[in-house]
Coordinates of C-alpha atoms in Angstrom, one line a residue:
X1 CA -13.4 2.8 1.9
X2 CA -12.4 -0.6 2.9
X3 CA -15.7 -2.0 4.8
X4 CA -17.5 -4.3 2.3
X5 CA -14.6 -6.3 2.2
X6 CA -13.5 -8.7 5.0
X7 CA -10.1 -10.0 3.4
X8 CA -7.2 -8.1 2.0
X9 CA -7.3 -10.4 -1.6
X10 CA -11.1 -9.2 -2.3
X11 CA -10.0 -5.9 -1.0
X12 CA -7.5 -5.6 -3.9
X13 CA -9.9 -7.2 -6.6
X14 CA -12.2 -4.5 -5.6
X15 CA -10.0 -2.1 -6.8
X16 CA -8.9 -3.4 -10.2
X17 CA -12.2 -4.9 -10.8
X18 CA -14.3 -2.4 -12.2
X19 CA -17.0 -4.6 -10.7
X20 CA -17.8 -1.9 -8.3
X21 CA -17.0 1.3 -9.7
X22 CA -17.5 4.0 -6.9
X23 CA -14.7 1.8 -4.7
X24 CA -12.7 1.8 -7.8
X25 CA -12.9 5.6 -7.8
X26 CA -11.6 5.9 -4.1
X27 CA -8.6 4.0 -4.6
X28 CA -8.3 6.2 -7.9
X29 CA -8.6 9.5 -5.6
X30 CA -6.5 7.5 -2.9
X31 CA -3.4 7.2 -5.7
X32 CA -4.4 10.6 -6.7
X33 CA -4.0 12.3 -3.2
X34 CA -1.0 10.1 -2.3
X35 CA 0.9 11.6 -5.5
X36 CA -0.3 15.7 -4.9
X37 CA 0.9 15.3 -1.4
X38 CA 4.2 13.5 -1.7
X39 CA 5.2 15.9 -4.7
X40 CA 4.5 18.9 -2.0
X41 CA 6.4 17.0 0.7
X42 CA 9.4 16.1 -1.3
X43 CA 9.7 16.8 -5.4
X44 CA 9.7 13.6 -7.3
X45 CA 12.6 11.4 -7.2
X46 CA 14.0 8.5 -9.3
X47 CA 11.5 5.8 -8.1
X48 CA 9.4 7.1 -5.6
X49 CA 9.3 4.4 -2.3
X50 CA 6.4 5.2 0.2
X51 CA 6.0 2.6 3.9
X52 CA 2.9 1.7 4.3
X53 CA 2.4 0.7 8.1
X54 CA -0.3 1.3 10.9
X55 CA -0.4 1.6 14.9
X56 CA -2.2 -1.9 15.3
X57 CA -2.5 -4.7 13.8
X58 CA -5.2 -5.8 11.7
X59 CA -6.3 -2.2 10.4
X60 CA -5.9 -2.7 6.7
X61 CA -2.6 -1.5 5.6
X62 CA -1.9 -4.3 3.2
X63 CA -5.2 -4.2 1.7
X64 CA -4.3 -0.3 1.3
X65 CA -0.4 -0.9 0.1
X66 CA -2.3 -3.5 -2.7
X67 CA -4.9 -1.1 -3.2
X68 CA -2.5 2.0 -3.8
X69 CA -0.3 -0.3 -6.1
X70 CA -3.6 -1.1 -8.0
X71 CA -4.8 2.4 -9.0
X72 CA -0.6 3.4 -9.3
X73 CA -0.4 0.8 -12.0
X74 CA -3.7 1.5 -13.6
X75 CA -2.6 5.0 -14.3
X76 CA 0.4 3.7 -16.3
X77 CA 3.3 3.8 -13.5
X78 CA 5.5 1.1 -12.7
X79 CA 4.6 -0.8 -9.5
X80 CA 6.5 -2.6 -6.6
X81 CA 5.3 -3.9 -3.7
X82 CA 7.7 -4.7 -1.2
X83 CA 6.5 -6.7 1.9
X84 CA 8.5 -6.1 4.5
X85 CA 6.2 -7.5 7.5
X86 CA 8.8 -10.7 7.9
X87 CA 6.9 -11.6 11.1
X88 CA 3.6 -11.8 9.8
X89 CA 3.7 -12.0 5.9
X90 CA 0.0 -11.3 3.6
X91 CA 1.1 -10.2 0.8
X92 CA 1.9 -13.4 -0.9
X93 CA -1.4 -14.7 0.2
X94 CA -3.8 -11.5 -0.9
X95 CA -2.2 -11.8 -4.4
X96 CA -2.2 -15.3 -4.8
X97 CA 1.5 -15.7 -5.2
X98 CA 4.2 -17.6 -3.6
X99 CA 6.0 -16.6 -0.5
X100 CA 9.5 -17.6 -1.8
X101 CA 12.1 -16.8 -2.8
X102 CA 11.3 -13.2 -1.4
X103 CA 12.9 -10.4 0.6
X104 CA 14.5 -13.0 2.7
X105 CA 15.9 -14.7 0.1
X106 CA 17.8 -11.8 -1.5
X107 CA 19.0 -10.2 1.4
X108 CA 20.7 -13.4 3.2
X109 CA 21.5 -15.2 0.2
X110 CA 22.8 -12.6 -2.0
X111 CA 20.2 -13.0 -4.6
X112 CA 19.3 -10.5 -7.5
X113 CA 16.0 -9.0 -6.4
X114 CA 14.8 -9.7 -9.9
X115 CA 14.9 -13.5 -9.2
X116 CA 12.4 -12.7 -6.5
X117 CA 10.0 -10.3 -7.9
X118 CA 7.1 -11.7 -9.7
X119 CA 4.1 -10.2 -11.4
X120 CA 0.5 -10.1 -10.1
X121 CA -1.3 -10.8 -13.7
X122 CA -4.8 -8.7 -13.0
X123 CA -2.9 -5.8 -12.7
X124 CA 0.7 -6.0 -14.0
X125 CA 2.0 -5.2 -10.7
X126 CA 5.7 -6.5 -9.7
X127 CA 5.8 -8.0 -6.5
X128 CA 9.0 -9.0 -4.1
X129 CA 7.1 -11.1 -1.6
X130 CA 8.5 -11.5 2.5
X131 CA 10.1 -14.8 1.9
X132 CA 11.3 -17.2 4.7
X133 CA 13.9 -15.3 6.9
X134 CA 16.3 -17.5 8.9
X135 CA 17.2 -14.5 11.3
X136 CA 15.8 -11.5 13.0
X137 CA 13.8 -9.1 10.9
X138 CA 15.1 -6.3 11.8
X139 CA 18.9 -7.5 11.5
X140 CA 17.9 -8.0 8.0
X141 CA 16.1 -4.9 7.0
X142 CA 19.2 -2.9 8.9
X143 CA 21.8 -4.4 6.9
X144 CA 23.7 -2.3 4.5
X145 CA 22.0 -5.6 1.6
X146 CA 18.1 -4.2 2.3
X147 CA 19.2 -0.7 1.5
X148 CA 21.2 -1.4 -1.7
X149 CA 18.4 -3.4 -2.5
X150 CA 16.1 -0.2 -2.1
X151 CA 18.7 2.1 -4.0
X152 CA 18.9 -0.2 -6.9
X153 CA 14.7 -0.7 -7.7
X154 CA 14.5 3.1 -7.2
X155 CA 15.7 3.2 -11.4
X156 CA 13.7 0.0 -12.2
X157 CA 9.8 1.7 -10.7
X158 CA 8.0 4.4 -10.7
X159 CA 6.7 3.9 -7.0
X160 CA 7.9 1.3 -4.7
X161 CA 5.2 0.8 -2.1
X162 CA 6.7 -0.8 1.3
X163 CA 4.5 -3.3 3.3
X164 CA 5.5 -3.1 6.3
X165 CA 4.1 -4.2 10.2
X166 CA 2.7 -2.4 12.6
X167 CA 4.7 0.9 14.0
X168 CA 3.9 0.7 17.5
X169 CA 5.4 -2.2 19.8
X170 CA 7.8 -3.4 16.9
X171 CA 10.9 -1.8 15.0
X172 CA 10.9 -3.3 11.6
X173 CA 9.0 0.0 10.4
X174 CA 11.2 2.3 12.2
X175 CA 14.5 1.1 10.6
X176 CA 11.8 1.1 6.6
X177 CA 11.0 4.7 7.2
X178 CA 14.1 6.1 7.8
X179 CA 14.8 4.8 4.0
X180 CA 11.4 5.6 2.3
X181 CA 10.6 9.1 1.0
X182 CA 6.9 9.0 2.7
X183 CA 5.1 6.9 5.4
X184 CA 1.2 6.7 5.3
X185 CA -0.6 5.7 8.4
X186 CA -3.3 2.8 8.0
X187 CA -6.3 3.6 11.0
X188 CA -9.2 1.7 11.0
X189 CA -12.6 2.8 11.3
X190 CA -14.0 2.6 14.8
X191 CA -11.1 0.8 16.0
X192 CA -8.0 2.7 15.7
X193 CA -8.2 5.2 19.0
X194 CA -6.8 9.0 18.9
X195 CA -4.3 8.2 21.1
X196 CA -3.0 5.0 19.1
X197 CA -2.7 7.4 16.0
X198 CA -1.1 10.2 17.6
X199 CA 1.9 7.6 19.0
X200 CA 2.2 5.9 16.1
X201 CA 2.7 9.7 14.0
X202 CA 5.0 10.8 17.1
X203 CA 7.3 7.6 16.6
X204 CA 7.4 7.3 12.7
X205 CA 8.8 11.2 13.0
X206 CA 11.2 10.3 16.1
X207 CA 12.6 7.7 13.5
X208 CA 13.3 10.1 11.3
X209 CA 10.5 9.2 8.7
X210 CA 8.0 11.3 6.7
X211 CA 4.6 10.7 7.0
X212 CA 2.9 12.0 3.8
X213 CA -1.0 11.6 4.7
X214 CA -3.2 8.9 6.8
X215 CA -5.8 6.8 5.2
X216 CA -9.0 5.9 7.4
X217 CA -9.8 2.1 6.2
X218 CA -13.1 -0.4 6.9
X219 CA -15.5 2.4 6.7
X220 CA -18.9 1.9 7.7
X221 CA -20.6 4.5 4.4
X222 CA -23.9 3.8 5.4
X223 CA -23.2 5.5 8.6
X224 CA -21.0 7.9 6.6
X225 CA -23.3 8.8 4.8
X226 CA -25.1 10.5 7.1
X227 CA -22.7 12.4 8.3
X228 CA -23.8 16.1 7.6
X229 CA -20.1 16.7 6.2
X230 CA -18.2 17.4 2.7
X231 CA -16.8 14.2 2.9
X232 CA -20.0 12.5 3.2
X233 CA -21.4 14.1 -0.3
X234 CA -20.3 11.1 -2.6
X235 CA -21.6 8.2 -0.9
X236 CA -25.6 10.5 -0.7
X237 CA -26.0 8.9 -4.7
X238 CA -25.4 12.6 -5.8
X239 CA -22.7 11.2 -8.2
X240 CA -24.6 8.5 -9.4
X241 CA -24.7 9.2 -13.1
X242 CA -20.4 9.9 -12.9
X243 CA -20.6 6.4 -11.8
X244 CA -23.1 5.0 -14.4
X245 CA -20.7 6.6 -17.0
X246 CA -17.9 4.8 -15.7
X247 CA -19.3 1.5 -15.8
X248 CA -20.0 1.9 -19.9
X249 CA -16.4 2.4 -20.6
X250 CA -14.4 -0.8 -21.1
X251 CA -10.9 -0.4 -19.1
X252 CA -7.6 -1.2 -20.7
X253 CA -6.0 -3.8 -19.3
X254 CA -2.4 -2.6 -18.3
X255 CA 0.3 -3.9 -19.7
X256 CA 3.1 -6.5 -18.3
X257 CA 6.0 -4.9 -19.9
X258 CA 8.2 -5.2 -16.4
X259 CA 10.7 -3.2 -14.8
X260 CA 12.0 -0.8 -17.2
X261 CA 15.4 -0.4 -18.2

């Protein structure tokens, strides 16, 4: 439900809000789903890492990997985003935080991750931002440093959610999935073809990765709404009144108690 939004930052804010409650309720359900179906595809682990990617560009993953980390840390888990797109970085931007030292930074340089990481204040989630790599992106995200670096958060988070580019025409995500747990597949609304999807599934699983569910982002829900399907039932005002509810009760704020220990 990612339509009323044209950039990934208010995307986010959206989400953590409480402004608009019934989005803030989808990327509730979003977390909610992306947990039930993980723990069926493979039982939890130390520090759950899930690649977020799509088939094209410009179909909302990073608004979904920030909208996922959101709801995640809203529901008391421990949060990393990881952005991984080295080639085309947004992360840094849709959270209002620097670009480096990042990724970049700890992989060629040798640096603790935990120099790198910073804190998104809204929502208390821990961030490890692209940086500025001097070589090519996927030399760094093959080298034997990215995957330590994976191993290592895995005991500092709860869920580690990978930002990663586009699957199709590029290899970056290949050589991410192959180390996450789960993959979920970005496709956008009217724009992402059958085709497109189907590939971009096929060559996630050729790489060995997992794909654990797809989300449909920048949905029209006036025309969804008149779709005579299940789906279409919340978005009819039928729910109203849950909503109302939600909007009388005054959120907790979470708390920035970092990495644990």
């Amino acid at each position: 439900e990612l339509s009323r939004y044209c950039r990934a930052r208010d995307v986010i804010a959206a989400a953590y809000s409480n402004l608009n409650i019934e989005f803030g309720e989808a990327a509730r359900n979003l977390h909610a789903t992306l947990l039930a179906a993980a723990e069926r595809d493979r039982p939890a682990v130390s520090g759950r890492v899930v690649a977020v990617t799509s088939a094209l560009p410009i179909e909302g993953k990073s608004s979904t990997t920030g909208v996922l980390a959101a709801a995640a840390r809203a529901a008391g888990q421990r949060v990393l985003i990881i952005d991984c797109d080295l080639r085309h970085s947004s992360m840094h931007t849709a959270l209002g935080l620097d670009l480096s030292p990042g990724l970049a930074e700890t992989i060629e340089q040798g640096l603790p991750p935990q120099k790198s990481i910073r804190v998104h204040l809204p929502t208390g989630v821990a961030v490890l931002p692209a940086g500025r790599p001097r070589g090519l992106p996927q030399r760094l995200l093959q080298s034997p440093r990215f995957a330590s670096i994976i191993a290592d958060l895995r005991h500092e988070f709860d869920l580690i959610l990978i930002d990663t580019p586009p699957v199709l025409g590029l290899s970056d995500t290949k050589v991410v999935a192959r180390l996450a747990d789960h993959t979920m597949l970005a496709v956008c609304w009217s724009r992402t073809t059958w085709r497109a999807a189907r590939l971009a599934i096929r060559t996630i699983a050729e790489s060995s990765g997992s794909i654990v569910g797809v989300v449909l982002t920048r949905v029209n829900i006036n025309r969804l709404a008149g779709f005579e399907t299940p789906e279409a039932e919340p978005y009819r005002g039928g729910y109203r009144n849950y909503y109302q509810l939600s909007r009388n009760v005054t959120l907790d704020q979470p708390r920035l108690d970092g990495p644990r220990t």
